[in-house]
Structure formats: C-alpha cells, structure tokens
Coordinates of C-alpha atoms in Angstrom, one line a residue:
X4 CA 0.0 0.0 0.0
X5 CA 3.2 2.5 0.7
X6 CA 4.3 1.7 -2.5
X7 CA 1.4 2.0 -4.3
X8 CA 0.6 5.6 -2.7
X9 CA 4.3 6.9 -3.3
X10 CA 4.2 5.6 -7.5
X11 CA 0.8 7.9 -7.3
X12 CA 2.4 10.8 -5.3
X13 CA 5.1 10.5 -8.0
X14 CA 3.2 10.4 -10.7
X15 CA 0.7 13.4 -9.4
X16 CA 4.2 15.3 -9.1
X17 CA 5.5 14.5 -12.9
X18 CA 1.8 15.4 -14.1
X19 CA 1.6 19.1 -12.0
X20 CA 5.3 19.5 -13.1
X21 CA 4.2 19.0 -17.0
X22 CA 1.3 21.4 -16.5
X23 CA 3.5 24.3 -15.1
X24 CA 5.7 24.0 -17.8
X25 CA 2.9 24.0 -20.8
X26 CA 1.2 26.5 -18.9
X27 CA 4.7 28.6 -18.8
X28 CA 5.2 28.0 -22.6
X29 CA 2.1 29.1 -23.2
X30 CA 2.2 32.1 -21.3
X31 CA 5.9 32.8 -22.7
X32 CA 3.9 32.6 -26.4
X33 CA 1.4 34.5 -25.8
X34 CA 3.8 38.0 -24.5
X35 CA 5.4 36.9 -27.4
X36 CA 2.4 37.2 -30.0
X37 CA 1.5 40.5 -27.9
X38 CA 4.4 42.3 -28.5
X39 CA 7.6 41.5 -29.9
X40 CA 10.7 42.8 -28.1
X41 CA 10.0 45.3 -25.6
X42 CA 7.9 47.6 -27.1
X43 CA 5.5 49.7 -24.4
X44 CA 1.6 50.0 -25.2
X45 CA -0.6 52.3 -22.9
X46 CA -3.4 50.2 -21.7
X47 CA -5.7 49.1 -24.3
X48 CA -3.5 49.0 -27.0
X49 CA -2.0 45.9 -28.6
X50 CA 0.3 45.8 -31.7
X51 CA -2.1 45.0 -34.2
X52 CA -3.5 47.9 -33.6
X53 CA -0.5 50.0 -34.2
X54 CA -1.0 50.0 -38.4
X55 CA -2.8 52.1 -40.4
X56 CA -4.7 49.4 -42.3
X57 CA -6.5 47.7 -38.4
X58 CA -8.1 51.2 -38.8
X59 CA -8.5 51.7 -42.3
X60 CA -10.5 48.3 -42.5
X61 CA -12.8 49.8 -39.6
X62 CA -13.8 52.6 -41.6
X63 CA -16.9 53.2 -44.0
X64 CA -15.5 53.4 -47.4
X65 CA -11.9 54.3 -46.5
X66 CA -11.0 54.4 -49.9
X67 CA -13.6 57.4 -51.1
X68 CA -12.3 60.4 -51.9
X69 CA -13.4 62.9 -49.3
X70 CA -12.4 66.0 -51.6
X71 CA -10.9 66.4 -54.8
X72 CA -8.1 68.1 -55.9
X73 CA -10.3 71.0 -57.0
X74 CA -12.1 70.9 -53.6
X75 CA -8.7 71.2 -52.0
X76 CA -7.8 73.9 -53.8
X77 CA -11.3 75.8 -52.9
X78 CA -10.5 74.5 -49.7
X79 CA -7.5 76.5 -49.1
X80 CA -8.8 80.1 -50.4
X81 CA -11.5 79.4 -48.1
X82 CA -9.2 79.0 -44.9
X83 CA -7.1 82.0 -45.8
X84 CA -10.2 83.8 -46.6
X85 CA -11.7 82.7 -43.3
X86 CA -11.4 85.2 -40.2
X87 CA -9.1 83.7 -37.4
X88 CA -7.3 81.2 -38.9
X89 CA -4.6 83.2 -40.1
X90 CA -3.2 81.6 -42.8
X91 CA -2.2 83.6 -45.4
X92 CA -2.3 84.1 -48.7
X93 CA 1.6 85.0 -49.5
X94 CA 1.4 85.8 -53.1
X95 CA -1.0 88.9 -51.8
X96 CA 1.5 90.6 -49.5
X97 CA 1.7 94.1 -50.2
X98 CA 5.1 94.6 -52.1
X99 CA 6.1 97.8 -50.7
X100 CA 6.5 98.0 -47.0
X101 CA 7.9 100.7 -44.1
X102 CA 10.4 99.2 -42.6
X103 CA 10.6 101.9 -39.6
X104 CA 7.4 100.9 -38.2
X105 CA 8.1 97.1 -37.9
X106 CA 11.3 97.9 -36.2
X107 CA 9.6 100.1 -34.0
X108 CA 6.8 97.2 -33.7
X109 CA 9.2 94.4 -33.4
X110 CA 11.1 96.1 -30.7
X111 CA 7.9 96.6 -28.5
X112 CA 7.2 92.5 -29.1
X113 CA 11.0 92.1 -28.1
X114 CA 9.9 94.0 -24.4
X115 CA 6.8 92.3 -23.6
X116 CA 8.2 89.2 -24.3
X117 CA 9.8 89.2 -20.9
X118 CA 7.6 87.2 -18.8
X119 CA 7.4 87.5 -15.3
X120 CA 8.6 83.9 -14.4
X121 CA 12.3 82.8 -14.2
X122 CA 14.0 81.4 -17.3
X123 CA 16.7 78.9 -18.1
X124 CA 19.5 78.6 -20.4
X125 CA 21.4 75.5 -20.7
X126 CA 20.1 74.7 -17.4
X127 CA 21.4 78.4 -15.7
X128 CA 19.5 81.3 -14.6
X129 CA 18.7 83.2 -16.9
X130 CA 19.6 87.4 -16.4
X131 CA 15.7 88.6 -18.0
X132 CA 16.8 92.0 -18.1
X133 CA 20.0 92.1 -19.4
X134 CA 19.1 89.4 -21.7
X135 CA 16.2 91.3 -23.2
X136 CA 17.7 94.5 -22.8
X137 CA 20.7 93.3 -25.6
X138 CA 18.3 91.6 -27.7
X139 CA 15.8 95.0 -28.1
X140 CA 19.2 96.9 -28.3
X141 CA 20.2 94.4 -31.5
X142 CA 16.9 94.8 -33.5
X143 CA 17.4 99.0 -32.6
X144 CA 20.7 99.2 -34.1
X145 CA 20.7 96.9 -36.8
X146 CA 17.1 96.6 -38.0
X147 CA 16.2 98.0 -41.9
X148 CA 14.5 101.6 -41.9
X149 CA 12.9 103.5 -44.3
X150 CA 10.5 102.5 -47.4
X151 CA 11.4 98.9 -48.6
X152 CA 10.3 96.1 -50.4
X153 CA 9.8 92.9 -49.3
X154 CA 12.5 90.2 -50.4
X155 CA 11.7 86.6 -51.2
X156 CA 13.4 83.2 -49.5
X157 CA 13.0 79.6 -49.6
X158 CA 13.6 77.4 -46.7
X159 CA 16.6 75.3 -47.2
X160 CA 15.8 72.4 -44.2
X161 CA 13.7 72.5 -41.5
X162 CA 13.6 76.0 -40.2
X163 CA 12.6 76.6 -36.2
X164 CA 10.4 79.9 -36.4
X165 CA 11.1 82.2 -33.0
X166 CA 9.2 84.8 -31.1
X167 CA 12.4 86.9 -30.6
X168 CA 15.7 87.2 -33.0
X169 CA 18.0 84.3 -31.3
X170 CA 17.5 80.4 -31.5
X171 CA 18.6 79.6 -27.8
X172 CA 16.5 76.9 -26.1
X173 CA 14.9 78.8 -22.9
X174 CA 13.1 77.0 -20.4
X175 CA 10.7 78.1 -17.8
X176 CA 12.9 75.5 -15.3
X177 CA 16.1 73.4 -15.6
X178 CA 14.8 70.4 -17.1
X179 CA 12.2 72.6 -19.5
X180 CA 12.0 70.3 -22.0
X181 CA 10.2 73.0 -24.2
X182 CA 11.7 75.9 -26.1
X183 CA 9.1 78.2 -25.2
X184 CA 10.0 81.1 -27.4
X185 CA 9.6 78.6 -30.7
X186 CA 6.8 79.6 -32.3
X187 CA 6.6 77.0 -35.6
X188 CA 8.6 75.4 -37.9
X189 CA 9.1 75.3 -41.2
X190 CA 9.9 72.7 -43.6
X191 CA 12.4 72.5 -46.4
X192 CA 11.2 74.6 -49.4
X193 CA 8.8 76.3 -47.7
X194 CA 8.3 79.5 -49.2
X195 CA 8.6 83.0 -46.5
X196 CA 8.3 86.7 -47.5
X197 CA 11.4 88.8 -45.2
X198 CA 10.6 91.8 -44.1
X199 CA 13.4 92.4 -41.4
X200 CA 16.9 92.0 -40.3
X201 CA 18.1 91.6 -36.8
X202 CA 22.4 90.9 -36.0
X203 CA 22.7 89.8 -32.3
X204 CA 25.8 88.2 -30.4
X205 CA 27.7 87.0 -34.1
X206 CA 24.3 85.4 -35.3
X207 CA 21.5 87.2 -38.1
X208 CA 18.4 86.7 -38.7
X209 CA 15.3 87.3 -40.7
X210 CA 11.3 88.3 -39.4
X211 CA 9.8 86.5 -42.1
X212 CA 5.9 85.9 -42.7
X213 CA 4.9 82.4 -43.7
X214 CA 1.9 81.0 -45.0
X215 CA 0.6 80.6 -41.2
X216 CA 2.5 82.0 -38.9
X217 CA 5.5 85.0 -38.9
X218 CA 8.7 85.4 -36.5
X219 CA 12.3 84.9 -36.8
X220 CA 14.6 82.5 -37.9
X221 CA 18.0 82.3 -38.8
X222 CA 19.4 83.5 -41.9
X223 CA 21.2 80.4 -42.5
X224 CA 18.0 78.6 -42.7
X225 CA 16.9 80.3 -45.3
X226 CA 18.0 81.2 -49.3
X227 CA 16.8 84.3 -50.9
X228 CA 15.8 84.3 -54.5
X229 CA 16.6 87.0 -56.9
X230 CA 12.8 87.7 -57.6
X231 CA 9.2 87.3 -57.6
X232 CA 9.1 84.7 -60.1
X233 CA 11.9 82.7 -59.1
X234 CA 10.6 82.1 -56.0
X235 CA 7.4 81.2 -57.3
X236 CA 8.7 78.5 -59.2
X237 CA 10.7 77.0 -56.2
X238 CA 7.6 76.0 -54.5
X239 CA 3.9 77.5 -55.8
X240 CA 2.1 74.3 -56.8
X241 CA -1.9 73.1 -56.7
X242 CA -3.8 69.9 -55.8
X243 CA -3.7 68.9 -59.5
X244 CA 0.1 69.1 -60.2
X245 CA 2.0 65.9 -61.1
X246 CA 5.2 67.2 -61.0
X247 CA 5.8 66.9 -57.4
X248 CA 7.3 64.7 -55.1
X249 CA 5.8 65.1 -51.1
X250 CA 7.4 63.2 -48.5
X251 CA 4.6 61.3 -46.8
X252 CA 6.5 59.8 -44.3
X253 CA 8.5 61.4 -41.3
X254 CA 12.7 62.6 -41.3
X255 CA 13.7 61.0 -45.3
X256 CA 17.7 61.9 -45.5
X257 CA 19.5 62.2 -48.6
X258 CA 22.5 60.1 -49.4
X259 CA 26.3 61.4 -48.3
X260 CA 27.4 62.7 -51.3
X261 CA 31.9 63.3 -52.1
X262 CA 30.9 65.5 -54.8
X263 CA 28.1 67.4 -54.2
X264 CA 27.9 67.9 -50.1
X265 CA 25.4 70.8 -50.9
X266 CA 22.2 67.8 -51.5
X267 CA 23.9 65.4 -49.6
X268 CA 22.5 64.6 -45.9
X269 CA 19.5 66.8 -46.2
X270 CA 16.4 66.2 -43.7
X271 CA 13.0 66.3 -45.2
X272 CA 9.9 66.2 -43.1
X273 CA 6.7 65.3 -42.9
X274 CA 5.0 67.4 -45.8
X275 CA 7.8 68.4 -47.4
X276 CA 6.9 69.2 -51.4
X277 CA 9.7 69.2 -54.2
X278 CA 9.5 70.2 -57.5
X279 CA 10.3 66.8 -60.0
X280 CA 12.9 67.2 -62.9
X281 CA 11.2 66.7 -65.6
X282 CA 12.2 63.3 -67.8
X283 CA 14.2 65.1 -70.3
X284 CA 16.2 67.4 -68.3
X285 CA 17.4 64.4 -66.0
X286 CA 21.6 64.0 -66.4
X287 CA 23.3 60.9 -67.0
X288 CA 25.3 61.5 -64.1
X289 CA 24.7 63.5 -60.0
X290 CA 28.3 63.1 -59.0
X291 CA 29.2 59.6 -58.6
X292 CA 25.5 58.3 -59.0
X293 CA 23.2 56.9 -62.0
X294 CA 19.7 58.0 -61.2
X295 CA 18.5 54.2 -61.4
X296 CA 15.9 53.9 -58.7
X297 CA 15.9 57.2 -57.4
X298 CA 13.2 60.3 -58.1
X299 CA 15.1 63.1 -59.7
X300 CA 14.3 66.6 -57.5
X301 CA 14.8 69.9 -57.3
X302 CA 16.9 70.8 -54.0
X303 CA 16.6 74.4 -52.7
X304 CA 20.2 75.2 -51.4
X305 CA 21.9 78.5 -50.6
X306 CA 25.4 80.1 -52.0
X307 CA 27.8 82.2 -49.7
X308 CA 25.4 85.0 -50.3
X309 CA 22.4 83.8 -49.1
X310 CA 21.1 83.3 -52.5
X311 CA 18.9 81.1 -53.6
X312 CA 20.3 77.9 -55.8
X313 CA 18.5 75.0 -57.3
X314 CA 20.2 71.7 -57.3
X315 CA 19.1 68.3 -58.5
X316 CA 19.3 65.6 -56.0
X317 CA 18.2 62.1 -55.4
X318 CA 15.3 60.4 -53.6
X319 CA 15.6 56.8 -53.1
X320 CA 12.7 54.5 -54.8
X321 CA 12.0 52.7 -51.1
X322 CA 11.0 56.0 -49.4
X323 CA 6.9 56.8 -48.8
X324 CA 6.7 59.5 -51.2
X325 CA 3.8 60.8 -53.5
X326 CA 4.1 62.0 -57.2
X327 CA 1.0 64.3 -56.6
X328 CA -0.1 64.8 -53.6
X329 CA -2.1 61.9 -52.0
X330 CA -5.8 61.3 -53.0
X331 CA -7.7 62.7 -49.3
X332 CA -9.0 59.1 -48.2
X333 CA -9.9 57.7 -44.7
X334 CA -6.7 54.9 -45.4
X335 CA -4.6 57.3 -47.1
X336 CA -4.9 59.6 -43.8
X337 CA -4.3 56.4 -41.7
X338 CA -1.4 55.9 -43.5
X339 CA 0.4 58.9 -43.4
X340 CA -0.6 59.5 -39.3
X341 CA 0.8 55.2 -38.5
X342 CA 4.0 56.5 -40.8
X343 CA 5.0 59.2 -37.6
X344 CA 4.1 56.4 -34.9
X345 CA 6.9 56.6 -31.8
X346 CA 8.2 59.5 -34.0
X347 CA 9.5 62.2 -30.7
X348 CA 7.4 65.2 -30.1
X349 CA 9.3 68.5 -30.4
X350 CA 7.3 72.1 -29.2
X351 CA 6.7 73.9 -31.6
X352 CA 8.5 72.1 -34.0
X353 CA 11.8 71.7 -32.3
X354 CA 14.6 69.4 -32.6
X355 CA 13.2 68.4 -36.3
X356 CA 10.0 67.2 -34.4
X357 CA 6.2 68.7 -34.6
X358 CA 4.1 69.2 -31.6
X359 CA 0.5 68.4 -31.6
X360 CA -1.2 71.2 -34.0
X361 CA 1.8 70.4 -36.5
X362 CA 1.5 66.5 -36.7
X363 CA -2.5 67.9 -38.0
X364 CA -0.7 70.8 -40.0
X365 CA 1.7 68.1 -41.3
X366 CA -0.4 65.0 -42.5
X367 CA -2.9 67.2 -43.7
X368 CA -0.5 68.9 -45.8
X369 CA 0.3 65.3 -48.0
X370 CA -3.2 65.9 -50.0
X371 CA -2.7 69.9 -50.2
X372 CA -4.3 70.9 -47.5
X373 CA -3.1 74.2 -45.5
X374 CA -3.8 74.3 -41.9
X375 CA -3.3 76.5 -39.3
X376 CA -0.6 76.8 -36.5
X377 CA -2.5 75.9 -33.1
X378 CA -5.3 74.5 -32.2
X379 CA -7.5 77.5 -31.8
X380 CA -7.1 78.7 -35.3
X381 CA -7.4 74.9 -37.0
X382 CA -11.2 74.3 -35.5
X383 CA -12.0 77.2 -37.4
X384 CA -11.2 76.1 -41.0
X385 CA -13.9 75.3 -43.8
X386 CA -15.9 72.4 -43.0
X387 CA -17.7 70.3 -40.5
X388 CA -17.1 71.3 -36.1
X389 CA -19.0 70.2 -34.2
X390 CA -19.4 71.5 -30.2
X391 CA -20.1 68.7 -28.1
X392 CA -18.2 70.3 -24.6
X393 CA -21.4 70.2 -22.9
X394 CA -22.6 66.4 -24.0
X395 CA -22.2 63.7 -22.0
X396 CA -19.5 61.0 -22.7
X397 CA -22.2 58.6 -23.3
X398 CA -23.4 60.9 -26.1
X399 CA -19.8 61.5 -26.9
X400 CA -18.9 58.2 -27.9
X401 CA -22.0 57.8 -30.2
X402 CA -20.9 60.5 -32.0
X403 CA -17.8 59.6 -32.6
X404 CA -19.0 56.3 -34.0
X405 CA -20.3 58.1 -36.5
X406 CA -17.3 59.8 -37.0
X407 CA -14.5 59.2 -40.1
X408 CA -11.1 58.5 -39.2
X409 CA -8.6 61.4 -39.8
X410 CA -10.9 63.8 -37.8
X411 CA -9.6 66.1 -36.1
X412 CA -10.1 66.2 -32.1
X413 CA -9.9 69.0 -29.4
X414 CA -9.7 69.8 -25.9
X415 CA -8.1 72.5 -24.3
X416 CA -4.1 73.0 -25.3
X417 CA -4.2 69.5 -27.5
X418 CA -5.8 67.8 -30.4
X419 CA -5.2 64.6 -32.1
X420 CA -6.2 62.6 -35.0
X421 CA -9.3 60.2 -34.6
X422 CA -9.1 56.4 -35.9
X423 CA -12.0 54.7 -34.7
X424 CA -13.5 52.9 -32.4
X425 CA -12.5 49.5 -30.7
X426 CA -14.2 47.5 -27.8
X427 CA -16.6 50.9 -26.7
X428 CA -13.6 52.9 -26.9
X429 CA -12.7 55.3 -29.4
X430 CA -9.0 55.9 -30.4
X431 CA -6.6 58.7 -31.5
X432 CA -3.1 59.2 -32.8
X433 CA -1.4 62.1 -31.6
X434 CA 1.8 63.9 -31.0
X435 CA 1.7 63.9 -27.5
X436 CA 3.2 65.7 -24.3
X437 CA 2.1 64.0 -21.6
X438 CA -0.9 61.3 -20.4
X439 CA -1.5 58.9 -17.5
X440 CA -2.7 55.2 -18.6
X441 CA -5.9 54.2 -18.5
X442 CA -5.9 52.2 -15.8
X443 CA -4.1 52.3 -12.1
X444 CA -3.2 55.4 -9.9
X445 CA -3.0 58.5 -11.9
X446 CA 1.0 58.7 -12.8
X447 CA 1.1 61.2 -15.4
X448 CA 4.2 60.3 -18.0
X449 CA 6.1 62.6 -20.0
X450 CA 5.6 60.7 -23.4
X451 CA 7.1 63.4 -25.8
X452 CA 6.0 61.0 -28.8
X453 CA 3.7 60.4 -31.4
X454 CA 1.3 57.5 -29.8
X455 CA -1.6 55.6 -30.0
X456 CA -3.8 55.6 -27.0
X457 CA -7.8 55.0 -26.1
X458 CA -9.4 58.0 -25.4
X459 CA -9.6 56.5 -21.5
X460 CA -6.0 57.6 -20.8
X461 CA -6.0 60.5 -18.4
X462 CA -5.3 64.0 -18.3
X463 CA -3.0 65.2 -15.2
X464 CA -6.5 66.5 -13.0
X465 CA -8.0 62.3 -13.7
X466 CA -10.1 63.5 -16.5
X467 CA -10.2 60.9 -19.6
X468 CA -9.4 62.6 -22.8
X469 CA -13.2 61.5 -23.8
X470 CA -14.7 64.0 -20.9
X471 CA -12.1 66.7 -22.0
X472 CA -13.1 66.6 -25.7
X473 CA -14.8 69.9 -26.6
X474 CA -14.9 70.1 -30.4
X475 CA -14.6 67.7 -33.6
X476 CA -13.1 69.4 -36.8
X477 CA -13.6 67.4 -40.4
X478 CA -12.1 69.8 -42.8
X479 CA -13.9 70.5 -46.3
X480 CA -15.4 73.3 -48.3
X481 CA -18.5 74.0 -49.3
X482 CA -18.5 71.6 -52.7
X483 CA -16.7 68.8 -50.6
X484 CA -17.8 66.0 -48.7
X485 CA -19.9 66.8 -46.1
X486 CA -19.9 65.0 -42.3
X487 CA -22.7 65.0 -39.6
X488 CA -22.2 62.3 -36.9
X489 CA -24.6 63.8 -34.9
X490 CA -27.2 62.4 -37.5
X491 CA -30.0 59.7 -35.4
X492 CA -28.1 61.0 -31.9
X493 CA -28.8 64.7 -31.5
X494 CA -31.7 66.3 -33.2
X495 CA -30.6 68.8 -35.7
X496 CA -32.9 71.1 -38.1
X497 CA -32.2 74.4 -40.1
X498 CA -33.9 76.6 -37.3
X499 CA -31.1 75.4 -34.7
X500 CA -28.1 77.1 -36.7
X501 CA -27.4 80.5 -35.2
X502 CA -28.0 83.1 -37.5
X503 CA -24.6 85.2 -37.0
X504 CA -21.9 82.3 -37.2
X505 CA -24.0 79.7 -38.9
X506 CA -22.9 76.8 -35.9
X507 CA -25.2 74.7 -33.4
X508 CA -24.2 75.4 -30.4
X509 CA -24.7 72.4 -27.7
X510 CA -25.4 72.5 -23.8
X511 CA -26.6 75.1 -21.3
X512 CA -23.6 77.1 -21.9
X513 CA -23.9 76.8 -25.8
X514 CA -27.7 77.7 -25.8
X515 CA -26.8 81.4 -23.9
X516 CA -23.8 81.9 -26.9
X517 CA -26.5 81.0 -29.2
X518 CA -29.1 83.6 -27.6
X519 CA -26.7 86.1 -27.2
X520 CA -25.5 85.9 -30.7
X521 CA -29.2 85.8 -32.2
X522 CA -29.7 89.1 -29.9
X523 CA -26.6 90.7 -32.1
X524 CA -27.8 89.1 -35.1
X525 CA -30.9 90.8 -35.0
X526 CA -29.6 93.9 -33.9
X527 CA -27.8 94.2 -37.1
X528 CA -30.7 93.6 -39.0
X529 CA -32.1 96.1 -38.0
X530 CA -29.5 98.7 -38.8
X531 CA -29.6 96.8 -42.5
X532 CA -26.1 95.0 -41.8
X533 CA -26.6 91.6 -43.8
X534 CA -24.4 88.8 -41.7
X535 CA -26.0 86.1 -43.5
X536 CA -24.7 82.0 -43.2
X537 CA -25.1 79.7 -45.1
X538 CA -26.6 76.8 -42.4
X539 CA -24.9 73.2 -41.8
X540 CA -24.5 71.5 -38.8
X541 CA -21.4 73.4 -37.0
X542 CA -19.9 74.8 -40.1

C-alpha cells in the first residue's frame, strides 16, 4: 500500500510539473504574439492595432475620396479667406512696405516678451533683463529703416520659427524640455516673404511671414531668390500638379554625397513638397550616381550669399513618397498618421520634431491641404465642427461612431487625429506631451512622442481625454464632402443654426452663446447689416 501511494504521489508530481511547464510555454507565447521585443503600449493598446490598415479596414468606405483636388484647392482660399485662422495668402503681400514701423513694432514684441517667471538657459539662470535689454538693443541698431520692399526666401531644411531674434532653447525650469520662445517650424522649401533684419551676439536673422505664422529664424535657414518669379517656381504648386514629389512619411535623409555635399544629408519632413525634374532634363550622371531607382528633385540650397540655388538631388525608390499629392481618403490619412508612430514630439517644432497642432498641419498637408498653426485657429477652418463640450461622454462616444477616421479632435491646449473605435472605446493618434494610462493610480508620463492611445487615458487633473473633448473638426469646403455624426443621436434642423456664425451650439452654456449671438444678429438687421450664413450642422 506505501508503495502504491508513493508511484501515485510521484506520478501526481511529474503530471503538475508538465502542466506548469505548458502553462509557462504558453504564457511565454502568448507575451510573445503580444508584442515583440519590448515595445510599451498604454493600456488598451496591442500591436495589431498599431497599423494604419486595423483602422482603415474599420472605416466606411476608406478608400472614397473625401475631396478632390479641385475641392482642395477651394478649400484653401476658403481657410485663408476665413477670419481667425490666419493663414495667409503669400502671393497677396503688399510689395512695398515701411520698414521703420516694424522695427519700431518688433522692438515693443522684443519688451513684452519678458515674462514675469524665471528662465533657463542650458540649465542656468537666466539674467531677463540684461538678456532682453541686448536683444531689443540688437533689432534697434541693426534693424532696416525707411520704405522697402519685401525680399523673397525659400527654406533650405527644416527651419525653427522664433518669437524673438535668437534660436537659444529657454526654459521656464532646468529640465524645460520645451523651447518656449519657438513659435513654428518650417519645412524644407517652404516659401517665406522677409521683411526684417536683426544681427545679435555674431548670429543674423530674418522676421519673415509664412503661409501661417511669422517670426524669426536664422538667416542660414533660409535662401533668398533673386525675384518674384523665381521664387514662385521654387515651390507654388496646386492639388492637380504631377510634378511633385511630397514626402509622406517622417525625417527622409539624402544620401552622403563626395561631390556634391550641398544635396547630400539633407532632412526632409513630414510634408515636405519638391519640384520633380522633368524626364528630359534628368543628367546621365549626380556626381558619382546613376539616377537608377531614385526620383530626380529639385533641392533648394543657398550660396555664400544667401542666394537662392536650385540643385538636382536624389530620392531613393523605397522612401513613402507621393508624385502628386495623395488622394484625401480615410486609409490614405491612416497611412500617413501610423508613418510618424513613436516618432519624438518636439514644441513647436523643435529638434526636427512637430508638436501636436503640427502633426495635423503636417499630415494634412500630403493631400494639399493648409492648416493653421494651433489648435484654436485649425477648428475654425472650412468644414464640419461640431461643439459637443457640454454632451455627456455617453453621447460623446455615439458620436464619434459616426465619425471618419482622420478627424480632427480638441480639448483645451491639444488635439489629435481620430481612428476609430474598438471595444466601446474610441482611439486617437497624436503627437503627445504627456498622459497617465488608463488604468491604475493617476502617474502622469512625460511621453514626448507620437502614440496611439484610447481615449480612456487621463489628463493630469483624472479626467479621460473623452470628458475633456470639446470640439470635432472634419475639414472640407462647401463643394466637398460633407460629415454630420450627430445624424439619429442629437436632433438637428435648419432653425437650430445661429444666424450670425452659422454653428449649433450644444449644452446650457452653448444655448446662452446661441441667444446672445441671435440678440446681435438681429440687432444688425435692423440697422440693414446683412451677416447672413449659409446653415450646416457646426460649419
């Protein structure tokens, strides 16, 4: 009987033993199939999900065109026609300028942009008003005077745009990770109109306008071109043009070059358009290189002057590029959003990088769209926005069912890219500062990253992103493809548009803005002033 019970002890012992291990190999196959290596995934997120096409097969007819070339086009007089935005229209600048006033101007911006707080420099104390004090003294003495015209440039590489004339990195602490006097970036062959000079501490620079947004950047950055039409054929294209190559993925480098260093090593970003050299002009030879399997571009480079100089240069075959720019589908906008995914987030567009408002500005800008700089400005471009602060999330997340990926999302100081919806929870893609997880105490993590996360991560006073959410933008004009997710879930009509901005507005708060701006409209009337919208759900 001892026997017998130890042969069955030992037996129990071999059979629980097996069963660990399987269960072990198992488990060690199933992290495996979660994520290979040691990538991190905020909670809810799991690798499949981390492609454009998981979204793009979600959609409703991701591959129709949501606007046409033409439509894009119309699109973009619209936003630079549209009040608050503020992009602009360069080729409508005013030629002739007075100098003397935007020094005078420019100076004043130099002052108030003292803040009160302390600042840091490389991590020291910074002196606010000595520093201040040289830099107002360097646009007095060296700034252009008198009646001028303005002078055209072409970014040669991606260009940091500054509040004041110098391209240190100041911080509001030691560890600042933020340049907070970078206003935008630019990228390569952008085009920018100069209307100022500035010399400071053996460093120059230009106050340049761009198409949507002006400040300083360094003269290096920039090549100027001997005239109007010169610069105009650098870079002036529209959504129908063949002959350009956009970069539709994020940070494509040129090849090193021995012979010609000027092309060689160049960044291009996210956006970036090139003209194409056209099939008979291309050479048998760019320095030691054949063109096979390469696009053949036009490279804006600068001389010793300053001066503008068009190169040739090579693109390699394997890069995501566009010859046109990309058709304006839900997959296609997918696409270029998954290309940027773990890509670093940069304020403002520093260290090469794009902040939240430019990741939009950017993808947007592979089918010819132009977008503004922040996130006020972009939820007032031509198309579909809709308010929906005031709604509960429950009413939140039906709307956003009805929702097409690539829409653009808001709260407060960030917006993000929607992709859809998975297990009751809808999903963005962002470039992103900082979020706590889903789940667990509220740890809020410096991401600095473009990520994937459910719209249950956190905000750093425990508020999910879905409760912050206060507007959805879906650009278009008025020909293009319209979008109403609130279709079956709110209760819209004609007679709910207010009659001065032509939106719905939602929720108690909403319905006084709505009162209060049907009390002006009508005041107006009255005095014959005709403010007359055309009505669409939030347009």
């Amino acid at each position: 009987m001892k026997k017998e019970n130890k042969t069955d002890r030992s037996r129990v012992q071999k059979y629980t033993a097996l069963c660990l291990l399987l269960a072990l190999l198992i488990s060690m196959l199933t992290v495996c199939a979660a994520a290979e290596g040691n990538i991190q995934y905020p909670s809810g997120v799991t690798e499949a999900m981390c492609h454009a096409e998981y979204w793009a097969q979600k959609a409703a007819d991701p591959d129709k065109v949501m606007m046409s070339p033409q439509e894009i086009d119309g699109y973009n007089a619209l936003a630079a026609a549209t009040q608050g935005t503020y992009v602009l229209d360069l080729e409508k600048l005013a030629v002739n300028y007075d100098a003397s006033s935007l020094k005078k101007a420019l100076i004043s911006s130099v002052n108030s942009s003292n803040p009160t707080r302390d600042l840091y420099v490389d991590g020291e104390m910074l002196n606010k008003s000595a520093y201040f004090g040289a830099l107002s003294k360097a646009v007095d003495d060296t700034a252009w005077t008198g009646s001028r015209q303005i002078l055209y440039g072409v970014c040669v590489g991606q260009t940091d745009l500054m509040s004041i004339p110098s391209d240190d990195v100041i911080g509001y602490s030691k560890t600042d990770a933020d340049s907070e006097f970078q206003s935008s970036a630019l990228n390569l062959n952008d085009p920018v109109v100069i209307k100022q000079f500035c010399s400071y501490e053996g460093k120059a620079f230009y106050y340049v306008e761009s198409d949507h947004c002006s400040g300083w950047v360094n003269t290096l950055s920039v090549a100027v071109c001997a005239n109007r039409a010169q610069w105009l054929e650098a870079w002036k294209t529209t959504g129908e043009d063949k002959d350009i190559l956009v970069v539709t993925q994020n940070r494509i480098i040129t090849e090193p070059s021995i012979f010609v260093p000027e092309t060689a090593n160049v960044k291009l970003t996210l956006g970036t358009t090139l003209k194409l050299v056209p099939a008979d002009r291309i050479a048998d030879s760019y320095g030691e290189r054949f063109p096979w399997n390469s696009y053949v571009v036009y490279l804006p480079t600068r001389d010793s002057n300053g001066s503008y100089v068009r190169r040739e240069a090579l693109i390699s075959q394997h890069y995501s590029v566009s010859v046109g720019f990309l058709p304006m589908t839900q997959a296609n906008i997918m696409q270029v959003a998954f290309s940027c995914l773990g890509d670093r987030y940069g304020w403002g567009g520093m260290l090469d990088a794009m902040d939240c408002s430019m990741f939009n500005r950017n993808v947007y800008r592979c089918f010819g769209l132009r977008m503004p700089r922040n996130t006020t400005w972009q939820q007032l471009v031509p198309g579909t926005r809709i308010d929906i602060g005031d709604l509960s999330d429950t009413i939140k997340m039906e709307i956003l069912k009805n929702t097409p990926a690539g829409a653009m999302l808001y709260f407060p100081g960030h917006t993000m890219i929607y992709t859809g919806y998975e297990n009751d929870t809808p999903y963005v893609i962002s470039a992103l500062g900082s979020a706590a997880d889903s789940e667990g105490e509220l740890s809020v993590k410096s991401v600095y990253s473009v990520a994937l996360n459910p719209m249950s991560v956190r905000r750093r006073n425990g508020n999910t992103w879905l409760s912050e959410i206060t507007s959805i933008v879906i650009p278009a004009n008025s020909a293009g493809q319209k979008y109403d997710p609130t279709a079956g879930i709110i209760d819209i009509t004609p007679k709910d548009a207010c009659p001065l901005c032509g939106k719905i507005h939602y929720g108690f708060w909403g319905k006084i803005v709505q009162a209060l701006h049907k009390a002006a409209y009508f005041i107006l009337h009255l005095f014959g002033i005709s403010l007359s919208k055309a009505v669409t759900p939030a347009a």
